[in-house]
PDB file of C-alpha atoms in Angstrom:
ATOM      1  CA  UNK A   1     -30.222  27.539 -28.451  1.00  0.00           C
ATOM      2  CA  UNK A   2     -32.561  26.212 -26.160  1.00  0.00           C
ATOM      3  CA  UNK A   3     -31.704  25.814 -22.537  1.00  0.00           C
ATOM      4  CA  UNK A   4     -31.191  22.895 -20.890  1.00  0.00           C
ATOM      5  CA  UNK A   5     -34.209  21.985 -18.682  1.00  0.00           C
ATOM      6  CA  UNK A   6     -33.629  20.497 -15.193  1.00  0.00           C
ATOM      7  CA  UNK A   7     -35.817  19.175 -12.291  1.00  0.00           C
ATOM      8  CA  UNK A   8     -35.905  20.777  -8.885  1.00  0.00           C
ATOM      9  CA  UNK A   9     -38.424  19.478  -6.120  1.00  0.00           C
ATOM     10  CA  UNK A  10     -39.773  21.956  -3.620  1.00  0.00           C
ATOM     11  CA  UNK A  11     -41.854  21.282  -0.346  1.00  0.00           C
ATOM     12  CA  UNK A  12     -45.095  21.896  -1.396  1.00  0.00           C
ATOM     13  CA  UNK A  13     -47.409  24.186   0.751  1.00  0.00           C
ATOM     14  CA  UNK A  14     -44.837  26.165   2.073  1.00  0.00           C
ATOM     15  CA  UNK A  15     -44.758  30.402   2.462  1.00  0.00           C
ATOM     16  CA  UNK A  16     -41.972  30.359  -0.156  1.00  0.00           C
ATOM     17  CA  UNK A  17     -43.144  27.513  -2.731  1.00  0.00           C
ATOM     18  CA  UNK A  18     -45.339  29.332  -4.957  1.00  0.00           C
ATOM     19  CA  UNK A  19     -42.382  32.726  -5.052  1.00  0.00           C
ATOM     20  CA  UNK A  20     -39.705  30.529  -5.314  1.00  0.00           C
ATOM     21  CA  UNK A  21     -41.360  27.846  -8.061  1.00  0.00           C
ATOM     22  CA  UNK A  22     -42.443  30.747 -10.322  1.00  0.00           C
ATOM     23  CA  UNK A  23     -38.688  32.546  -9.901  1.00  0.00           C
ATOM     24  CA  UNK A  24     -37.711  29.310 -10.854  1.00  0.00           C
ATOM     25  CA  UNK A  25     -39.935  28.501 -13.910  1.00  0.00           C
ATOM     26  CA  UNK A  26     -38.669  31.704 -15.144  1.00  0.00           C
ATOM     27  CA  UNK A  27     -35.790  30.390 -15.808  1.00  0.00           C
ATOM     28  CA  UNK A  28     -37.427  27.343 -17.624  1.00  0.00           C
ATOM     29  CA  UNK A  29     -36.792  24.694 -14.803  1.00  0.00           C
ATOM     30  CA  UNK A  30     -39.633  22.592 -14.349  1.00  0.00           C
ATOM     31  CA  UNK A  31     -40.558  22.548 -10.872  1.00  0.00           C
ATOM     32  CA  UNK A  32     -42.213  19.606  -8.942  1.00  0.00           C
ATOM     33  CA  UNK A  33     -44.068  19.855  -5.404  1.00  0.00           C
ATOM     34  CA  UNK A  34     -43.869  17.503  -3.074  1.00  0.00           C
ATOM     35  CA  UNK A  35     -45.391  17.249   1.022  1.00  0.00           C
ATOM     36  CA  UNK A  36     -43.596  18.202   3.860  1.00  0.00           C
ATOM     37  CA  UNK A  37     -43.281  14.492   3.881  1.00  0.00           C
ATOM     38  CA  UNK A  38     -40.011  12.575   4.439  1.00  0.00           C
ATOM     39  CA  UNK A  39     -40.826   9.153   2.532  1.00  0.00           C
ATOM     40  CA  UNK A  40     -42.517  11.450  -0.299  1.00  0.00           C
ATOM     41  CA  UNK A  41     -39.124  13.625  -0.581  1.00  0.00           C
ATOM     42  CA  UNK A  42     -36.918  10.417  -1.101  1.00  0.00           C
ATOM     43  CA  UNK A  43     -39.590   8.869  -3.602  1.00  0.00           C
ATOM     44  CA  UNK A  44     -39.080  12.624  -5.289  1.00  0.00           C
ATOM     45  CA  UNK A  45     -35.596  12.771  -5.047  1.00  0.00           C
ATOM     46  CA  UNK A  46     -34.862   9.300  -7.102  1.00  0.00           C
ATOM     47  CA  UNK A  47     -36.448  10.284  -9.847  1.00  0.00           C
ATOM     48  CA  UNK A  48     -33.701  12.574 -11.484  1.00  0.00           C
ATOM     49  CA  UNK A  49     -34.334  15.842 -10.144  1.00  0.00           C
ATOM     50  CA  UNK A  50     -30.979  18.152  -9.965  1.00  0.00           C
ATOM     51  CA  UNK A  51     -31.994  20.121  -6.948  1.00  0.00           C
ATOM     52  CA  UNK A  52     -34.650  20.059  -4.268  1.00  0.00           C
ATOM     53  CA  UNK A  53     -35.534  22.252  -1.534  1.00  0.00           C
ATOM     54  CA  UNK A  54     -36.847  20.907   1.417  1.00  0.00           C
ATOM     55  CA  UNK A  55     -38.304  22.062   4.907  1.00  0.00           C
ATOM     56  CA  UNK A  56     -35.864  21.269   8.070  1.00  0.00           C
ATOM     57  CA  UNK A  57     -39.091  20.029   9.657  1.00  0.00           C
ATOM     58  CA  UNK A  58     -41.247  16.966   8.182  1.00  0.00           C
ATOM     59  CA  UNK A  59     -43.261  14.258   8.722  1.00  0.00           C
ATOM     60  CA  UNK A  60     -41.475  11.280   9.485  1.00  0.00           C
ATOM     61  CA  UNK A  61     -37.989  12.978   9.911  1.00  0.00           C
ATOM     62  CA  UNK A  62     -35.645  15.814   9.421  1.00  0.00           C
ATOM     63  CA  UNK A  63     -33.902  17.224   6.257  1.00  0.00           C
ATOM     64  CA  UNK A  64     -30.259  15.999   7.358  1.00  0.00           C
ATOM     65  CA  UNK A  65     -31.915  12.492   7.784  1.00  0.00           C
ATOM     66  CA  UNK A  66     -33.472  12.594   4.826  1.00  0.00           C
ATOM     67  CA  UNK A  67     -29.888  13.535   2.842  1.00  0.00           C
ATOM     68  CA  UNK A  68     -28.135  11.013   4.897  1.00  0.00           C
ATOM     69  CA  UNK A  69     -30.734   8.168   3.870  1.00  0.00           C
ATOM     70  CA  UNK A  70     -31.108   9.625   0.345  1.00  0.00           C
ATOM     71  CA  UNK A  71     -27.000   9.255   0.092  1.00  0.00           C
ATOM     72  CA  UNK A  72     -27.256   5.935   0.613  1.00  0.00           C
ATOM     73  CA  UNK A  73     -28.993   5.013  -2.383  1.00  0.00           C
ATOM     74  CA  UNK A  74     -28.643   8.104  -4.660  1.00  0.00           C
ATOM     75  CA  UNK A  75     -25.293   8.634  -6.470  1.00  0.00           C
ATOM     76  CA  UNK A  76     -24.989  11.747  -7.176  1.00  0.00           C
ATOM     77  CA  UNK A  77     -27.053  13.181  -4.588  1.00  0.00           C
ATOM     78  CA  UNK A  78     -29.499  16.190  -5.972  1.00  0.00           C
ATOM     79  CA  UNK A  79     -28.462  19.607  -5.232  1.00  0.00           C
ATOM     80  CA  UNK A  80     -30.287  19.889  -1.844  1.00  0.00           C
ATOM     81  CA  UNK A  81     -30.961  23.481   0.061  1.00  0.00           C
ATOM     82  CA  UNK A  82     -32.269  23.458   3.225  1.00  0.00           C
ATOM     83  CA  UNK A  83     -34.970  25.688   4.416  1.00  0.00           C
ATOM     84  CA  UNK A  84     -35.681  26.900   8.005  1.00  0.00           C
ATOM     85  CA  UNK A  85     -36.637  29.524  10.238  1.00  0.00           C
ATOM     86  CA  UNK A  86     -33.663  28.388  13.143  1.00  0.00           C
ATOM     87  CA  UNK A  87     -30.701  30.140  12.675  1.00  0.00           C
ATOM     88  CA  UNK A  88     -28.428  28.106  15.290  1.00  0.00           C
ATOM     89  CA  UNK A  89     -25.063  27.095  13.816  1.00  0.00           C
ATOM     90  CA  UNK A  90     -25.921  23.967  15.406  1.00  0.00           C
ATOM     91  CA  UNK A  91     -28.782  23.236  13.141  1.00  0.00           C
ATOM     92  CA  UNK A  92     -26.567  24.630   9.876  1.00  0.00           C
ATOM     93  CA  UNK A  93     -23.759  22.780  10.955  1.00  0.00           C
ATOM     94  CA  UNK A  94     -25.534  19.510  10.854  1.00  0.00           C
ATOM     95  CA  UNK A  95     -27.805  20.476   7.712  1.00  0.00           C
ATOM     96  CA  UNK A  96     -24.401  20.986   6.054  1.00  0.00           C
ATOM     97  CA  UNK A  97     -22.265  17.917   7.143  1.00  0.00           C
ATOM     98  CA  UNK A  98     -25.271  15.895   5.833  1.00  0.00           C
ATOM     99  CA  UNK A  99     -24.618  16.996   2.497  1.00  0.00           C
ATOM    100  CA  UNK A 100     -26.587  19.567   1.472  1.00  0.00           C
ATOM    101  CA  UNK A 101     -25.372  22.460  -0.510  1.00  0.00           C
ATOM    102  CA  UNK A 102     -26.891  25.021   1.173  1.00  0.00           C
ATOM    103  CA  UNK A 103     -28.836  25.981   4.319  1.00  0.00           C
ATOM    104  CA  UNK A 104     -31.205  29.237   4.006  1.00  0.00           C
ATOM    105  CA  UNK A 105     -32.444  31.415   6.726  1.00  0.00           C
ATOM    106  CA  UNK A 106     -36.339  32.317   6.327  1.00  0.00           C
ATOM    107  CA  UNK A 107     -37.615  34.919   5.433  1.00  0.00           C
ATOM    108  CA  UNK A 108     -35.193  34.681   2.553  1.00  0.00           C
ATOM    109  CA  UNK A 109     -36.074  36.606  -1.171  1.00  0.00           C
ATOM    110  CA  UNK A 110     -37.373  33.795  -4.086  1.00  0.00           C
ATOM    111  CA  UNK A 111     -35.830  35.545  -6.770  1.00  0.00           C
ATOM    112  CA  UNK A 112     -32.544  35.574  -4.966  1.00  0.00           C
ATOM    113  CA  UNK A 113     -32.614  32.188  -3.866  1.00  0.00           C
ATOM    114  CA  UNK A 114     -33.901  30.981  -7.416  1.00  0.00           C
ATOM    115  CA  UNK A 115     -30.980  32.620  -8.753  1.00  0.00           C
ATOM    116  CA  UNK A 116     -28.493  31.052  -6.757  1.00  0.00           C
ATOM    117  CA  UNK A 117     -30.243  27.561  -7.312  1.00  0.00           C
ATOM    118  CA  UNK A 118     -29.724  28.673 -11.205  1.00  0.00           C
ATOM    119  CA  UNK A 119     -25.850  28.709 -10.742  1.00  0.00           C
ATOM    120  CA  UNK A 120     -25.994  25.613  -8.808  1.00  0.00           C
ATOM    121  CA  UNK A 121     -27.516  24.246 -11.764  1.00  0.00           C
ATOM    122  CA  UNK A 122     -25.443  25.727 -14.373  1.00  0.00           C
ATOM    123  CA  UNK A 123     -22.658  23.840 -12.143  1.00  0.00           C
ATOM    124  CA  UNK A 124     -23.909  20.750 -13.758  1.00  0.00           C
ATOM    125  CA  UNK A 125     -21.729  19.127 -16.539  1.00  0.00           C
ATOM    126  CA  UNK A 126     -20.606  15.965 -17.628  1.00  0.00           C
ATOM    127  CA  UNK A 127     -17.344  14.714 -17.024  1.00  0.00           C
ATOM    128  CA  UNK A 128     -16.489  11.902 -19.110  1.00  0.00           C
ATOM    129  CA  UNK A 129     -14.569   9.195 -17.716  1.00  0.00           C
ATOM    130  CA  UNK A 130     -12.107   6.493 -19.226  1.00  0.00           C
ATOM    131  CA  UNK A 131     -14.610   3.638 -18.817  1.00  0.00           C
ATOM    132  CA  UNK A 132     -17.440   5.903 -20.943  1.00  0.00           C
ATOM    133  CA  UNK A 133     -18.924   6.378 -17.455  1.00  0.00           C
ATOM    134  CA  UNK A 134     -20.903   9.742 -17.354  1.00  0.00           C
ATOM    135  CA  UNK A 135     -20.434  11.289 -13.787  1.00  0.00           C
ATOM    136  CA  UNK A 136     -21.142  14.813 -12.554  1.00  0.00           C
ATOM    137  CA  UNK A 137     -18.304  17.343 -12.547  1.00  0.00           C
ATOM    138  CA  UNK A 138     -19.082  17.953  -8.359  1.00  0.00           C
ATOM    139  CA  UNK A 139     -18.491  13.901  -7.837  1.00  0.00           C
ATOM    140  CA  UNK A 140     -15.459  13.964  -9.523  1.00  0.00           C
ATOM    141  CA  UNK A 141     -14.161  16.995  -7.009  1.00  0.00           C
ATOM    142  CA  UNK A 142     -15.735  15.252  -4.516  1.00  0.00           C
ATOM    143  CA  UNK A 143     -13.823  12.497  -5.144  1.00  0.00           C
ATOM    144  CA  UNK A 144     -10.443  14.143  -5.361  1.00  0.00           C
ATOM    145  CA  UNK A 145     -11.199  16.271  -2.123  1.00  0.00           C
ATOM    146  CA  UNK A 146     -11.489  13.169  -0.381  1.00  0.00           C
ATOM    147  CA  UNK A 147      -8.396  11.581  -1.607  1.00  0.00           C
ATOM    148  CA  UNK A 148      -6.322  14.520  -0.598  1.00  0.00           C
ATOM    149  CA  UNK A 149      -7.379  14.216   2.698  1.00  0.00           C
ATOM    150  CA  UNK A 150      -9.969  17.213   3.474  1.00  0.00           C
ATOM    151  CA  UNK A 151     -12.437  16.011   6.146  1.00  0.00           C
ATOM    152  CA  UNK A 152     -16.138  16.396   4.524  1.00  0.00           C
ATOM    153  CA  UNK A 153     -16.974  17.540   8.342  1.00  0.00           C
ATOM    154  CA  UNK A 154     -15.552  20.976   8.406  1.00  0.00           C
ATOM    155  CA  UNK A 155     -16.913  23.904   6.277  1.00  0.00           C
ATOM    156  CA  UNK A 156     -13.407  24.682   4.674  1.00  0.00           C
ATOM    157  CA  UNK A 157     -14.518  21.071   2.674  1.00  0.00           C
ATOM    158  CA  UNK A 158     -17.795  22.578   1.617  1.00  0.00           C
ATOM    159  CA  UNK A 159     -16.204  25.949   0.412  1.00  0.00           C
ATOM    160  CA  UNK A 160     -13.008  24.690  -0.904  1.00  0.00           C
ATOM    161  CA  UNK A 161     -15.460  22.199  -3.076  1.00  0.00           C
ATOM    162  CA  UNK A 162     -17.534  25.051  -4.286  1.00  0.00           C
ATOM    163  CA  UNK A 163     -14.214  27.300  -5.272  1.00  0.00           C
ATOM    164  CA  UNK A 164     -12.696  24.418  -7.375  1.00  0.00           C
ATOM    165  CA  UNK A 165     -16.202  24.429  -9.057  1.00  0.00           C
ATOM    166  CA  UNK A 166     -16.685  27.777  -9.940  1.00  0.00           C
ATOM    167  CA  UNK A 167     -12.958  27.946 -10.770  1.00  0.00           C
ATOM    168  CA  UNK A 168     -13.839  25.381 -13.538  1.00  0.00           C
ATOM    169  CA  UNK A 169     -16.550  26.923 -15.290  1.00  0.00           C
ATOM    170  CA  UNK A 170     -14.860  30.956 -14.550  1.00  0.00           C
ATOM    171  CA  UNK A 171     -11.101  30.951 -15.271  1.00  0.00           C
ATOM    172  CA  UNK A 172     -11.014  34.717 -13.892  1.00  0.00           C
ATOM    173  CA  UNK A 173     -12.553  33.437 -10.695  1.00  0.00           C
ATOM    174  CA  UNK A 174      -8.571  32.174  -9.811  1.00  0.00           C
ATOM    175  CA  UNK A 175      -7.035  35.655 -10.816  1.00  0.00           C
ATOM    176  CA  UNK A 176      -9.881  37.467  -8.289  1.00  0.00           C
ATOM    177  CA  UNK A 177      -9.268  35.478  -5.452  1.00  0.00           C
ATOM    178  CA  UNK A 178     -10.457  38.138  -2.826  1.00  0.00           C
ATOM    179  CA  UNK A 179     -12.499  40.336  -4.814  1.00  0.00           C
ATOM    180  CA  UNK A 180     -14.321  37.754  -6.517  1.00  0.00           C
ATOM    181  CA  UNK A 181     -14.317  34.424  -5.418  1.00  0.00           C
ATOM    182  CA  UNK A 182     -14.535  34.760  -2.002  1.00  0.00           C
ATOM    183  CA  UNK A 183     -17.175  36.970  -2.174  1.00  0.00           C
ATOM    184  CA  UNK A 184     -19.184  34.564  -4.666  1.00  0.00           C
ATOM    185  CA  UNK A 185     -18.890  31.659  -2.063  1.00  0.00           C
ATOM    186  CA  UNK A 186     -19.971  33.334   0.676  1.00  0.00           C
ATOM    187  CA  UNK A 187     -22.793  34.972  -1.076  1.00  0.00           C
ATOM    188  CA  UNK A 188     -23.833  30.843  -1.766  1.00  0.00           C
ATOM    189  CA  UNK A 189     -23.429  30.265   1.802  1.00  0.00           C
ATOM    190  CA  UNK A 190     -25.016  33.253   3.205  1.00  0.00           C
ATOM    191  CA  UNK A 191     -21.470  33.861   5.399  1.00  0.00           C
ATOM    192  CA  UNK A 192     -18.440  36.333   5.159  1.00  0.00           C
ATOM    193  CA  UNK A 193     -15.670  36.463   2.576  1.00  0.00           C
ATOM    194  CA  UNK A 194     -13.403  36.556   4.972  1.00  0.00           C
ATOM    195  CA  UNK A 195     -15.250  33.413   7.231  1.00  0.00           C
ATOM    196  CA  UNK A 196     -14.644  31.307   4.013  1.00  0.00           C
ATOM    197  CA  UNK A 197     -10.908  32.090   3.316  1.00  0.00           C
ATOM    198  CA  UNK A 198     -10.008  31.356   7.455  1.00  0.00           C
ATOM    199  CA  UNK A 199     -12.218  28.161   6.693  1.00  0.00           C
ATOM    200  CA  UNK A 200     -10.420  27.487   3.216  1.00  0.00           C
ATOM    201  CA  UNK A 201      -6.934  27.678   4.755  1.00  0.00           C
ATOM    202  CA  UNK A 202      -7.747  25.150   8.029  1.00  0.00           C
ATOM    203  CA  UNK A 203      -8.552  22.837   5.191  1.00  0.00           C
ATOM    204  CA  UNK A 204      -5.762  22.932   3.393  1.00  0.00           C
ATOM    205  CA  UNK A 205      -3.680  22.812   6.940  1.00  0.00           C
ATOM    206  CA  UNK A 206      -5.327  19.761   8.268  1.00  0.00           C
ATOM    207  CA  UNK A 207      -5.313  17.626   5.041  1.00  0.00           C
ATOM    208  CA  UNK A 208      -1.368  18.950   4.513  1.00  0.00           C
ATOM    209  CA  UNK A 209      -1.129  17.395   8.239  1.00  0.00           C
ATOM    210  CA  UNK A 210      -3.188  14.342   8.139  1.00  0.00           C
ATOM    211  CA  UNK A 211      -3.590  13.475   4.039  1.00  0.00           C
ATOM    212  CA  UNK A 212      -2.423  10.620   2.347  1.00  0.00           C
ATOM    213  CA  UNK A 213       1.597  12.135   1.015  1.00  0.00           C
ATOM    214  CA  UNK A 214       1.828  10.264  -2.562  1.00  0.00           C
ATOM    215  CA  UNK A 215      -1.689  11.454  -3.368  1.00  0.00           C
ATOM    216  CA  UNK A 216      -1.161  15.300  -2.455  1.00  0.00           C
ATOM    217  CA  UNK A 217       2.548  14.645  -3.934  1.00  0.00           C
ATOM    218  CA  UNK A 218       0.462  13.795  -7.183  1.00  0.00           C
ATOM    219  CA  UNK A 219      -0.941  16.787  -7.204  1.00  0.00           C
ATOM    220  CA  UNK A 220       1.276  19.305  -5.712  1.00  0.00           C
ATOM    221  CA  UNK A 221       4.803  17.951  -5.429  1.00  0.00           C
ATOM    222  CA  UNK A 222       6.203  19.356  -8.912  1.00  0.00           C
ATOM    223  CA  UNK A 223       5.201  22.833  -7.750  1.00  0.00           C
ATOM    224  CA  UNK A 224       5.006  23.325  -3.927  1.00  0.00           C
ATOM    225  CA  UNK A 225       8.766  23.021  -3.329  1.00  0.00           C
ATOM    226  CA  UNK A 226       9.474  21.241   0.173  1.00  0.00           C
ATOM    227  CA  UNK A 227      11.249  24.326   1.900  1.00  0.00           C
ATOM    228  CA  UNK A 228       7.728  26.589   1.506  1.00  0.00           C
ATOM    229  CA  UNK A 229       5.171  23.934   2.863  1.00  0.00           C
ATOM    230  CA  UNK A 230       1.765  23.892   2.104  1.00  0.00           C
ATOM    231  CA  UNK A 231       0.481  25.654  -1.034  1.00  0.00           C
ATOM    232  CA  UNK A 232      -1.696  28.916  -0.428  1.00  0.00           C
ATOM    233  CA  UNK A 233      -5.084  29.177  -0.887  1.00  0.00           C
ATOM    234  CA  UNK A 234      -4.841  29.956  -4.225  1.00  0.00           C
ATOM    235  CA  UNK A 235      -2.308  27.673  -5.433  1.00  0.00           C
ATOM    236  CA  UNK A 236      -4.365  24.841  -4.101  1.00  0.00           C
ATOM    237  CA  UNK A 237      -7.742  25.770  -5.812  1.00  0.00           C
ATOM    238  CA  UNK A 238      -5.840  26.540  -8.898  1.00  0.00           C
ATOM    239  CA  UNK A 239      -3.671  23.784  -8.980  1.00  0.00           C
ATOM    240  CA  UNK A 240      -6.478  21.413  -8.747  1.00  0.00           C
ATOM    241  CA  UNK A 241      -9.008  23.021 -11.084  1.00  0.00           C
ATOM    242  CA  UNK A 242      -6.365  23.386 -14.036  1.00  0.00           C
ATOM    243  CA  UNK A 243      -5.773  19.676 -13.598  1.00  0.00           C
ATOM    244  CA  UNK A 244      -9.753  18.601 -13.524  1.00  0.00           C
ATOM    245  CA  UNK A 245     -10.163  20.869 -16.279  1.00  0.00           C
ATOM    246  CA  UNK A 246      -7.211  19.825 -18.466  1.00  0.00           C
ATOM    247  CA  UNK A 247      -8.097  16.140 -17.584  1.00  0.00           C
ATOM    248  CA  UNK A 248     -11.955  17.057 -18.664  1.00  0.00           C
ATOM    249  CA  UNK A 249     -10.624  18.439 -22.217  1.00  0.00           C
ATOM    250  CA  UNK A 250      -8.624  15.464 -22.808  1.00  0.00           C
ATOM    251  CA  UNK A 251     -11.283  12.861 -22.268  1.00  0.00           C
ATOM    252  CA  UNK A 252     -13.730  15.317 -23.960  1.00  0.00           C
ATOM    253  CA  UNK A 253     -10.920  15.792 -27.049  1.00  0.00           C
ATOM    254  CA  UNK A 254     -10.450  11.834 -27.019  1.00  0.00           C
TER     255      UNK A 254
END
């Protein structure tokens, strides 16, 4: 079976591009250069790549301006990983928030970076919904985070939306919590296992505190019983990835 071939763009000219394009061609992705150009990215980034990975620094503007504006017209938004030599949280913090799915240190390893692009990618799969419309499987969590009330601001959102993924496509990633999930997020987001599940849990307190009641009733209300509050960390990413992927089978099925 052949494998299914996807479209990353990478800044072209870069110390990385030729390392990481070949690690990536490997793997059978076609791989298109672009300049360290800000108007050239966005022209790049509507033409139906998956991924890209861009320079912090370009002509024109930034990489978190370039998500923000690329947002605005691209639905869904490319996999985007963000490339830079500053290793301020400030800088990650705002890379992040902007939407992309990952911000990397350099000097990072290709072939370790390509890899983790490759399970981005694998990520990837339809989601069929009741209209016939095809939309990507991280829209429709990203949809669902926001209706329960998780602020897309705080890095509990980005890591709680990453979990449910992988928790989608690995059933055993929900019975491995600690030993294996964690771990596998943090790994994406070049952080600590135990960073993520501190970050995981404000989530889950602020949008217990501030979400909408009748839509995280919807989802939790027949298990959480009233008298033990908000669901754990587990509970919540398995609650909601059983449901997306029971909901995904019957649309699939029907």
């Amino acid at each position: 079976m052949k494998k299914q071939m996807f479209k990353v763009v990478i800044t072209a000219g870069m110390d990385y591009t030729d390392n990481l394009k070949n690690a990536l061609e490997e793997e059978d992705v076609e791989v298109i250069t672009v300049p360290k150009d800000a108007e050239a990215v966005l022209t790049a980034l509507k033409t139906g790549v998956n991924a890209a990975v861009l320079e912090f620094s370009m002509k024109g503007m930034d990489a978190s301006a370039v998500i923000s504006r690329a947002k605005q017209t691209i639905s869904p938004l490319p996999k985007i990983v963000v490339a830079s030599a500053d290793d301020s949280e400030a800088t990650e913090a705002l890379v992040i928030k902007s939407g992309a799915a990952l911000y990397s240190i350099k000097p990072f390893d290709c072939v370790m970076l390509g890899s983790t692009i490759i399970k981005m990618l694998g990520n990837i799969s339809p989601f069929i919904q009741k209209d016939g419309k095809q939309v990507g499987m991280e829209q429709i969590i990203t949809d669902v985070m926001h209706q329960i009330g998780v602020p897309a601001h705080i890095k509990g959102y980005h890591y709680l939306r990453t979990s449910i993924h992988l928790c989608i496509n690995d059933g055993a990633m929900i019975s491995a919590v600690t030993k294996l999930l964690y771990p596998t997020v943090a790994n994406q987001y070049k952080t600590t296992a135990s960073r993520v599940e501190r970050a995981i849990r404000h989530a889950i307190e602020v949008a217990w505190d501030r979400g909408d009641v009748d839509t995280l009733n919807s989802y939790f209300g027949y298990t959480i019983h009233n008298g033990r509050g908000k669901p754990t960390n587990s509970e919540f990413i398995a609650m909601i990835s059983d449901k997306l992927k029971l909901k995904h089978q019957r649309f699939r099925e029907g």
